[in-house]
Amino acid sequence: AQSVSQHNHHVILSEAASLELGCNYSYGGTVNLFWYVQYPGQHLQLLLKYFSGDPLVKGIKGFEAEFIKSKFSFNLRKPSVQWSDTAEYFCAVNVRYGGSQGNLIFGKGTKLSVKP
Amino acid sequence: EAQVTQNPRYLITVTGKKLTVTCSQNMNHEYMSWYRQDPGLGLRQIYYSMNVEVTDKGDVPEGYKVSRKEKRNFPLILESPSPNQTSLYFCASSPVTGPWDSPLHFGNGTRLTVT
């Protein structure tokens, strides 16, 4: 079965530190890739997405992610985190099978805590 | 304002007492879905619906029912809740083609406790 792995369960950083959250998936076919963010007490919202084209995608709030097909990875990055980035981050992958649309699979999430 | 509305936000109930969590969206979205979120397990899909009268099981459908009689509403029904259904539940919707091409819009969540 397809799966999405987020390597870090909890990441703790100081403000201004750089961030990289790992995401790997286990399917070699066509995929659409997403990162969602959940701020404390809130619902999930889209951070960025990759469908095709430039493998480096930019999202809201200074986040970016790079799709590396050969590594089945879609890591999330931010050069300098802020306290307001404290949240849980979910990678999600849609796997396409031929002409079908497939379904969306979420990783287990990574909690980011930013110390002021 | 475009939104997905879930009710209630918090619910405490006892084992075996039937309950319904409502979900409504005002964006004319075709696709709707229910997820449960548990610590360390992330989001797991319970049921989804591609359109009116079309529903399918997700990864963890046992103990849940859904219906899609109208495009805007997608209630989640627990006929006989059990403590292992204590969780945070999210409803989500997406435009015509589904969450693979368009981002999901999530409701604010329902925190359910079954004692």
PDB file of C-alpha atoms in Angstrom:
ATOM      1  CA  ALA A   1       0.000   0.000   0.000  1.00  0.00           C
ATOM      2  CA  GLN A   2       1.117   3.538  -0.665  1.00  0.00           C
ATOM      3  CA  SER A   3       2.382   5.470   2.311  1.00  0.00           C
ATOM      4  CA  VAL A   4       3.694   8.880   3.234  1.00  0.00           C
ATOM      5  CA  SER A   5       6.507   9.164   5.772  1.00  0.00           C
ATOM      6  CA  GLN A   6       7.359  12.238   7.756  1.00  0.00           C
ATOM      7  CA  HIS A   7      10.619  11.552   9.496  1.00  0.00           C
ATOM      8  CA  ASN A   8      10.414  13.934  12.395  1.00  0.00           C
ATOM      9  CA  HIS A   9       7.642  13.714  14.934  1.00  0.00           C
ATOM     10  CA  HIS A  10       8.600  16.886  16.800  1.00  0.00           C
ATOM     11  CA  VAL A  11      11.092  19.575  15.816  1.00  0.00           C
ATOM     12  CA  ILE A  12      12.148  22.338  18.194  1.00  0.00           C
ATOM     13  CA  LEU A  13      13.930  25.405  16.820  1.00  0.00           C
ATOM     14  CA  SER A  14      14.849  28.856  17.935  1.00  0.00           C
ATOM     15  CA  GLU A  15      13.578  31.871  16.035  1.00  0.00           C
ATOM     16  CA  ALA A  16      15.624  32.670  12.901  1.00  0.00           C
ATOM     17  CA  ALA A  17      16.824  29.087  12.569  1.00  0.00           C
ATOM     18  CA  SER A  18      16.385  27.347   9.228  1.00  0.00           C
ATOM     19  CA  LEU A  19      13.791  24.625   8.849  1.00  0.00           C
ATOM     20  CA  GLU A  20      13.632  21.496   6.767  1.00  0.00           C
ATOM     21  CA  LEU A  21      10.903  18.915   7.279  1.00  0.00           C
ATOM     22  CA  GLY A  22      11.223  15.645   5.450  1.00  0.00           C
ATOM     23  CA  CYS A  23       8.496  13.891   3.490  1.00  0.00           C
ATOM     24  CA  ASN A  24       8.879  10.691   1.487  1.00  0.00           C
ATOM     25  CA  TYR A  25       6.258   8.662  -0.327  1.00  0.00           C
ATOM     26  CA  SER A  26       6.267   5.124  -1.577  1.00  0.00           C
ATOM     27  CA  TYR A  27       4.902   5.215  -5.101  1.00  0.00           C
ATOM     28  CA  GLY A  28       6.717   5.525  -8.392  1.00  0.00           C
ATOM     29  CA  GLY A  29       3.918   6.786 -10.580  1.00  0.00           C
ATOM     30  CA  THR A  30       2.381  10.199 -11.108  1.00  0.00           C
ATOM     31  CA  VAL A  31       1.780  12.110  -7.905  1.00  0.00           C
ATOM     32  CA  ASN A  32       0.427  15.435  -6.760  1.00  0.00           C
ATOM     33  CA  LEU A  33       2.037  16.689  -3.566  1.00  0.00           C
ATOM     34  CA  PHE A  34       0.824  18.985  -0.820  1.00  0.00           C
ATOM     35  CA  TRP A  35       1.878  20.459   2.480  1.00  0.00           C
ATOM     36  CA  TYR A  36      -0.838  21.468   4.925  1.00  0.00           C
ATOM     37  CA  VAL A  37      -0.360  23.382   8.175  1.00  0.00           C
ATOM     38  CA  GLN A  38      -2.443  23.219  11.337  1.00  0.00           C
ATOM     39  CA  TYR A  39      -1.923  26.068  13.800  1.00  0.00           C
ATOM     40  CA  PRO A  40      -2.795  25.329  17.439  1.00  0.00           C
ATOM     41  CA  GLY A  41      -6.537  24.883  17.866  1.00  0.00           C
ATOM     42  CA  GLN A  42      -7.261  25.473  14.198  1.00  0.00           C
ATOM     43  CA  HIS A  43      -8.122  23.418  11.148  1.00  0.00           C
ATOM     44  CA  LEU A  44      -5.713  22.407   8.412  1.00  0.00           C
ATOM     45  CA  GLN A  45      -4.986  24.830   5.646  1.00  0.00           C
ATOM     46  CA  LEU A  46      -2.970  24.542   2.464  1.00  0.00           C
ATOM     47  CA  LEU A  47       0.634  25.733   2.623  1.00  0.00           C
ATOM     48  CA  LEU A  48       1.742  24.812  -0.891  1.00  0.00           C
ATOM     49  CA  LYS A  49       1.237  22.254  -3.639  1.00  0.00           C
ATOM     50  CA  TYR A  50       3.091  20.670  -6.533  1.00  0.00           C
ATOM     51  CA  PHE A  51       1.364  19.263  -9.599  1.00  0.00           C
ATOM     52  CA  SER A  52       3.951  19.629 -12.368  1.00  0.00           C
ATOM     53  CA  GLY A  53       6.614  21.952 -13.748  1.00  0.00           C
ATOM     54  CA  ASP A  54       9.299  23.608 -11.637  1.00  0.00           C
ATOM     55  CA  PRO A  55      10.058  21.169  -8.812  1.00  0.00           C
ATOM     56  CA  LEU A  56      10.757  24.041  -6.433  1.00  0.00           C
ATOM     57  CA  VAL A  57       7.450  25.470  -5.316  1.00  0.00           C
ATOM     58  CA  LYS A  58       6.818  28.462  -3.141  1.00  0.00           C
ATOM     59  CA  GLY A  59       3.954  28.723  -0.715  1.00  0.00           C
ATOM     60  CA  ILE A  60       2.574  31.168   1.766  1.00  0.00           C
ATOM     61  CA  LYS A  61       4.532  32.743   4.640  1.00  0.00           C
ATOM     62  CA  GLY A  62       7.947  32.164   3.069  1.00  0.00           C
ATOM     63  CA  PHE A  63       7.710  28.385   2.881  1.00  0.00           C
ATOM     64  CA  GLU A  64       8.966  26.412  -0.092  1.00  0.00           C
ATOM     65  CA  ALA A  65       9.263  22.752  -0.979  1.00  0.00           C
ATOM     66  CA  GLU A  66      11.332  20.813  -3.451  1.00  0.00           C
ATOM     67  CA  PHE A  67      10.087  17.766  -5.309  1.00  0.00           C
ATOM     68  CA  ILE A  68      12.904  15.304  -5.999  1.00  0.00           C
ATOM     69  CA  LYS A  69      11.394  12.515  -8.045  1.00  0.00           C
ATOM     70  CA  SER A  70      14.428  10.224  -7.829  1.00  0.00           C
ATOM     71  CA  LYS A  71      14.268  10.338  -4.040  1.00  0.00           C
ATOM     72  CA  PHE A  72      10.451  10.211  -3.802  1.00  0.00           C
ATOM     73  CA  SER A  73      10.739  13.247  -1.572  1.00  0.00           C
ATOM     74  CA  PHE A  74       8.947  16.556  -1.079  1.00  0.00           C
ATOM     75  CA  ASN A  75      10.749  18.324   1.745  1.00  0.00           C
ATOM     76  CA  LEU A  76       9.461  21.556   3.225  1.00  0.00           C
ATOM     77  CA  ARG A  77      11.873  24.399   3.931  1.00  0.00           C
ATOM     78  CA  LYS A  78      11.945  27.866   5.391  1.00  0.00           C
ATOM     79  CA  PRO A  79      15.167  29.892   5.725  1.00  0.00           C
ATOM     80  CA  SER A  80      14.248  31.634   8.960  1.00  0.00           C
ATOM     81  CA  VAL A  81      11.401  30.500  11.199  1.00  0.00           C
ATOM     82  CA  GLN A  82       9.310  32.707  13.429  1.00  0.00           C
ATOM     83  CA  TRP A  83       7.496  31.955  16.657  1.00  0.00           C
ATOM     84  CA  SER A  84       4.222  32.194  14.684  1.00  0.00           C
ATOM     85  CA  ASP A  85       5.297  29.167  12.617  1.00  0.00           C
ATOM     86  CA  THR A  86       4.657  26.940  15.624  1.00  0.00           C
ATOM     87  CA  ALA A  87       2.180  24.437  14.223  1.00  0.00           C
ATOM     88  CA  GLU A  88       1.793  20.901  12.981  1.00  0.00           C
ATOM     89  CA  TYR A  89       2.748  20.247   9.371  1.00  0.00           C
ATOM     90  CA  PHE A  90       1.287  17.498   7.229  1.00  0.00           C
ATOM     91  CA  CYS A  91       2.596  16.209   3.953  1.00  0.00           C
ATOM     92  CA  ALA A  92      -0.044  14.715   1.646  1.00  0.00           C
ATOM     93  CA  VAL A  93       0.294  12.798  -1.581  1.00  0.00           C
ATOM     94  CA  ASN A  94      -2.233  11.972  -4.257  1.00  0.00           C
ATOM     95  CA  VAL A  95      -1.374   8.878  -6.195  1.00  0.00           C
ATOM     96  CA  ARG A  96      -2.765   8.535  -9.688  1.00  0.00           C
ATOM     97  CA  TYR A  97      -3.484   5.160 -11.247  1.00  0.00           C
ATOM     98  CA  GLY A  98      -3.806   5.351 -15.001  1.00  0.00           C
ATOM     99  CA  GLY A  99      -6.914   7.363 -15.761  1.00  0.00           C
ATOM    100  CA  SER A 100      -8.242   7.328 -12.217  1.00  0.00           C
ATOM    101  CA  GLN A 101      -7.761  10.092  -9.730  1.00  0.00           C
ATOM    102  CA  GLY A 102      -6.727   8.024  -6.740  1.00  0.00           C
ATOM    103  CA  ASN A 103      -7.079   9.486  -3.296  1.00  0.00           C
ATOM    104  CA  LEU A 104      -5.171  11.696  -0.915  1.00  0.00           C
ATOM    105  CA  ILE A 105      -2.853  10.098   1.652  1.00  0.00           C
ATOM    106  CA  PHE A 106      -1.610  12.101   4.630  1.00  0.00           C
ATOM    107  CA  GLY A 107       1.591  11.651   6.580  1.00  0.00           C
ATOM    108  CA  LYS A 108       1.417  11.472  10.366  1.00  0.00           C
ATOM    109  CA  GLY A 109       2.492  15.055  10.790  1.00  0.00           C
ATOM    110  CA  THR A 110       5.457  16.910  12.277  1.00  0.00           C
ATOM    111  CA  LYS A 111       5.012  19.253  15.196  1.00  0.00           C
ATOM    112  CA  LEU A 112       7.166  22.343  14.981  1.00  0.00           C
ATOM    113  CA  SER A 113       7.829  24.347  18.125  1.00  0.00           C
ATOM    114  CA  VAL A 114       9.661  27.645  17.683  1.00  0.00           C
ATOM    115  CA  LYS A 115      11.184  29.173  20.799  1.00  0.00           C
ATOM    116  CA  PRO A 116      11.087  32.982  20.914  1.00  0.00           C
TER     117      PRO A 116
ATOM    118  CA  GLU B   1     -17.602  33.789   3.385  1.00  0.00           C
ATOM    119  CA  ALA B   2     -16.566  30.469   1.839  1.00  0.00           C
ATOM    120  CA  GLN B   3     -16.380  27.899   4.562  1.00  0.00           C
ATOM    121  CA  VAL B   4     -16.951  24.397   5.820  1.00  0.00           C
ATOM    122  CA  THR B   5     -19.063  24.382   8.966  1.00  0.00           C
ATOM    123  CA  GLN B   6     -19.071  21.528  11.420  1.00  0.00           C
ATOM    124  CA  ASN B   7     -21.277  21.136  14.454  1.00  0.00           C
ATOM    125  CA  PRO B   8     -20.859  20.661  17.281  1.00  0.00           C
ATOM    126  CA  ARG B   9     -17.296  21.752  18.087  1.00  0.00           C
ATOM    127  CA  TYR B  10     -17.196  19.654  21.235  1.00  0.00           C
ATOM    128  CA  LEU B  11     -19.241  16.606  22.123  1.00  0.00           C
ATOM    129  CA  ILE B  12     -19.106  14.291  25.113  1.00  0.00           C
ATOM    130  CA  THR B  13     -21.292  11.214  24.968  1.00  0.00           C
ATOM    131  CA  VAL B  14     -21.623   7.726  26.388  1.00  0.00           C
ATOM    132  CA  THR B  15     -21.008   4.394  24.757  1.00  0.00           C
ATOM    133  CA  GLY B  16     -23.839   3.271  22.522  1.00  0.00           C
ATOM    134  CA  LYS B  17     -25.726   6.553  22.264  1.00  0.00           C
ATOM    135  CA  LYS B  18     -26.216   7.402  18.593  1.00  0.00           C
ATOM    136  CA  LEU B  19     -24.879  10.743  17.453  1.00  0.00           C
ATOM    137  CA  THR B  20     -24.541  12.809  14.308  1.00  0.00           C
ATOM    138  CA  VAL B  21     -21.896  15.381  13.471  1.00  0.00           C
ATOM    139  CA  THR B  22     -23.064  17.754  10.802  1.00  0.00           C
ATOM    140  CA  CYS B  23     -20.963  19.233   8.016  1.00  0.00           C
ATOM    141  CA  SER B  24     -22.053  21.844   5.538  1.00  0.00           C
ATOM    142  CA  GLN B  25     -20.144  23.737   2.840  1.00  0.00           C
ATOM    143  CA  ASN B  26     -21.240  26.803   0.908  1.00  0.00           C
ATOM    144  CA  MET B  27     -18.765  26.573  -1.975  1.00  0.00           C
ATOM    145  CA  ASN B  28     -20.758  24.222  -4.231  1.00  0.00           C
ATOM    146  CA  HIS B  29     -17.991  21.652  -3.918  1.00  0.00           C
ATOM    147  CA  GLU B  30     -18.523  18.204  -5.387  1.00  0.00           C
ATOM    148  CA  TYR B  31     -16.112  16.333  -3.145  1.00  0.00           C
ATOM    149  CA  MET B  32     -16.523  15.993   0.624  1.00  0.00           C
ATOM    150  CA  SER B  33     -14.697  13.853   3.121  1.00  0.00           C
ATOM    151  CA  TRP B  34     -14.425  12.997   6.808  1.00  0.00           C
ATOM    152  CA  TYR B  35     -11.127  12.481   8.619  1.00  0.00           C
ATOM    153  CA  ARG B  36     -10.224  11.631  12.146  1.00  0.00           C
ATOM    154  CA  GLN B  37      -7.046  12.958  13.697  1.00  0.00           C
ATOM    155  CA  ASP B  38      -5.298  11.069  16.474  1.00  0.00           C
ATOM    156  CA  PRO B  39      -1.926  11.843  18.090  1.00  0.00           C
ATOM    157  CA  GLY B  40       0.894  10.093  16.281  1.00  0.00           C
ATOM    158  CA  LEU B  41      -1.418   8.787  13.579  1.00  0.00           C
ATOM    159  CA  GLY B  42      -2.075  11.963  11.611  1.00  0.00           C
ATOM    160  CA  LEU B  43      -5.236  12.204   9.538  1.00  0.00           C
ATOM    161  CA  ARG B  44      -7.045   9.090   8.492  1.00  0.00           C
ATOM    162  CA  GLN B  45      -9.907   9.170   6.071  1.00  0.00           C
ATOM    163  CA  ILE B  46     -13.212   7.715   7.240  1.00  0.00           C
ATOM    164  CA  TYR B  47     -15.537   8.205   4.261  1.00  0.00           C
ATOM    165  CA  TYR B  48     -15.638  10.421   1.226  1.00  0.00           C
ATOM    166  CA  SER B  49     -18.174  11.448  -1.359  1.00  0.00           C
ATOM    167  CA  MET B  50     -17.511  12.388  -4.950  1.00  0.00           C
ATOM    168  CA  ASN B  51     -20.994  13.767  -5.470  1.00  0.00           C
ATOM    169  CA  VAL B  52     -24.601  13.582  -4.296  1.00  0.00           C
ATOM    170  CA  GLU B  53     -25.643  10.012  -3.495  1.00  0.00           C
ATOM    171  CA  VAL B  54     -22.103   8.734  -4.085  1.00  0.00           C
ATOM    172  CA  THR B  55     -20.104   7.729  -1.023  1.00  0.00           C
ATOM    173  CA  ASP B  56     -17.088   5.479  -0.527  1.00  0.00           C
ATOM    174  CA  LYS B  57     -15.157   4.058   2.367  1.00  0.00           C
ATOM    175  CA  GLY B  58     -11.843   5.557   3.329  1.00  0.00           C
ATOM    176  CA  ASP B  59      -9.170   3.906   5.421  1.00  0.00           C
ATOM    177  CA  VAL B  60     -11.073   3.606   8.720  1.00  0.00           C
ATOM    178  CA  PRO B  61     -14.830   3.351   8.009  1.00  0.00           C
ATOM    179  CA  GLU B  62     -15.760   0.827  10.705  1.00  0.00           C
ATOM    180  CA  GLY B  63     -18.321   2.175  13.141  1.00  0.00           C
ATOM    181  CA  TYR B  64     -19.291   5.152  10.979  1.00  0.00           C
ATOM    182  CA  LYS B  65     -21.974   5.965   8.438  1.00  0.00           C
ATOM    183  CA  VAL B  66     -22.415   8.913   6.123  1.00  0.00           C
ATOM    184  CA  SER B  67     -25.002  10.198   3.717  1.00  0.00           C
ATOM    185  CA  ARG B  68     -24.935  12.712   0.878  1.00  0.00           C
ATOM    186  CA  LYS B  69     -28.496  13.618   0.030  1.00  0.00           C
ATOM    187  CA  GLU B  70     -27.610  17.178  -0.902  1.00  0.00           C
ATOM    188  CA  LYS B  71     -24.423  18.618  -2.320  1.00  0.00           C
ATOM    189  CA  ARG B  72     -23.797  20.964   0.593  1.00  0.00           C
ATOM    190  CA  ASN B  73     -24.279  18.515   3.504  1.00  0.00           C
ATOM    191  CA  PHE B  74     -22.307  15.460   4.515  1.00  0.00           C
ATOM    192  CA  PRO B  75     -23.213  14.289   8.038  1.00  0.00           C
ATOM    193  CA  LEU B  76     -21.174  11.720   9.930  1.00  0.00           C
ATOM    194  CA  ILE B  77     -23.216   9.244  11.925  1.00  0.00           C
ATOM    195  CA  LEU B  78     -22.022   7.063  14.771  1.00  0.00           C
ATOM    196  CA  GLU B  79     -24.793   4.533  15.377  1.00  0.00           C
ATOM    197  CA  SER B  80     -23.225   3.055  18.522  1.00  0.00           C
ATOM    198  CA  PRO B  81     -20.185   5.057  19.581  1.00  0.00           C
ATOM    199  CA  SER B  82     -17.378   3.360  21.458  1.00  0.00           C
ATOM    200  CA  PRO B  83     -14.454   4.844  23.420  1.00  0.00           C
ATOM    201  CA  ASN B  84     -12.012   4.084  20.578  1.00  0.00           C
ATOM    202  CA  GLN B  85     -13.901   6.629  18.513  1.00  0.00           C
ATOM    203  CA  THR B  86     -12.782   9.386  20.848  1.00  0.00           C
ATOM    204  CA  SER B  87     -10.939  11.648  18.463  1.00  0.00           C
ATOM    205  CA  LEU B  88     -10.802  14.975  16.647  1.00  0.00           C
ATOM    206  CA  TYR B  89     -12.909  14.877  13.496  1.00  0.00           C
ATOM    207  CA  PHE B  90     -12.554  17.081  10.454  1.00  0.00           C
ATOM    208  CA  CYS B  91     -14.853  17.504   7.520  1.00  0.00           C
ATOM    209  CA  ALA B  92     -13.331  18.761   4.286  1.00  0.00           C
ATOM    210  CA  SER B  93     -14.476  19.658   0.802  1.00  0.00           C
ATOM    211  CA  SER B  94     -12.902  20.257  -2.568  1.00  0.00           C
ATOM    212  CA  PRO B  95     -14.079  21.420  -6.012  1.00  0.00           C
ATOM    213  CA  VAL B  96     -15.122  19.269  -8.935  1.00  0.00           C
ATOM    214  CA  THR B  97     -12.184  16.975  -9.461  1.00  0.00           C
ATOM    215  CA  GLY B  98     -11.366  16.244  -5.857  1.00  0.00           C
ATOM    216  CA  PRO B  99      -8.478  16.769  -3.453  1.00  0.00           C
ATOM    217  CA  TRP B 100      -5.876  15.470  -5.867  1.00  0.00           C
ATOM    218  CA  ASP B 101      -6.084  18.537  -8.079  1.00  0.00           C
ATOM    219  CA  SER B 102      -7.498  21.105  -5.716  1.00  0.00           C
ATOM    220  CA  PRO B 103      -6.712  21.815  -2.097  1.00  0.00           C
ATOM    221  CA  LEU B 104      -9.050  20.636   0.614  1.00  0.00           C
ATOM    222  CA  HIS B 105     -11.021  23.168   2.628  1.00  0.00           C
ATOM    223  CA  PHE B 106     -11.334  21.987   6.194  1.00  0.00           C
ATOM    224  CA  GLY B 107     -13.922  22.655   8.846  1.00  0.00           C
ATOM    225  CA  ASN B 108     -12.890  23.716  12.346  1.00  0.00           C
ATOM    226  CA  GLY B 109     -13.126  20.231  13.763  1.00  0.00           C
ATOM    227  CA  THR B 110     -15.287  18.363  16.249  1.00  0.00           C
ATOM    228  CA  ARG B 111     -13.676  16.993  19.363  1.00  0.00           C
ATOM    229  CA  LEU B 112     -15.618  13.884  20.370  1.00  0.00           C
ATOM    230  CA  THR B 113     -15.209  12.093  23.676  1.00  0.00           C
ATOM    231  CA  VAL B 114     -16.964   8.765  24.209  1.00  0.00           C
ATOM    232  CA  THR B 115     -17.004   7.515  27.797  1.00  0.00           C
TER     233      THR B 115
END
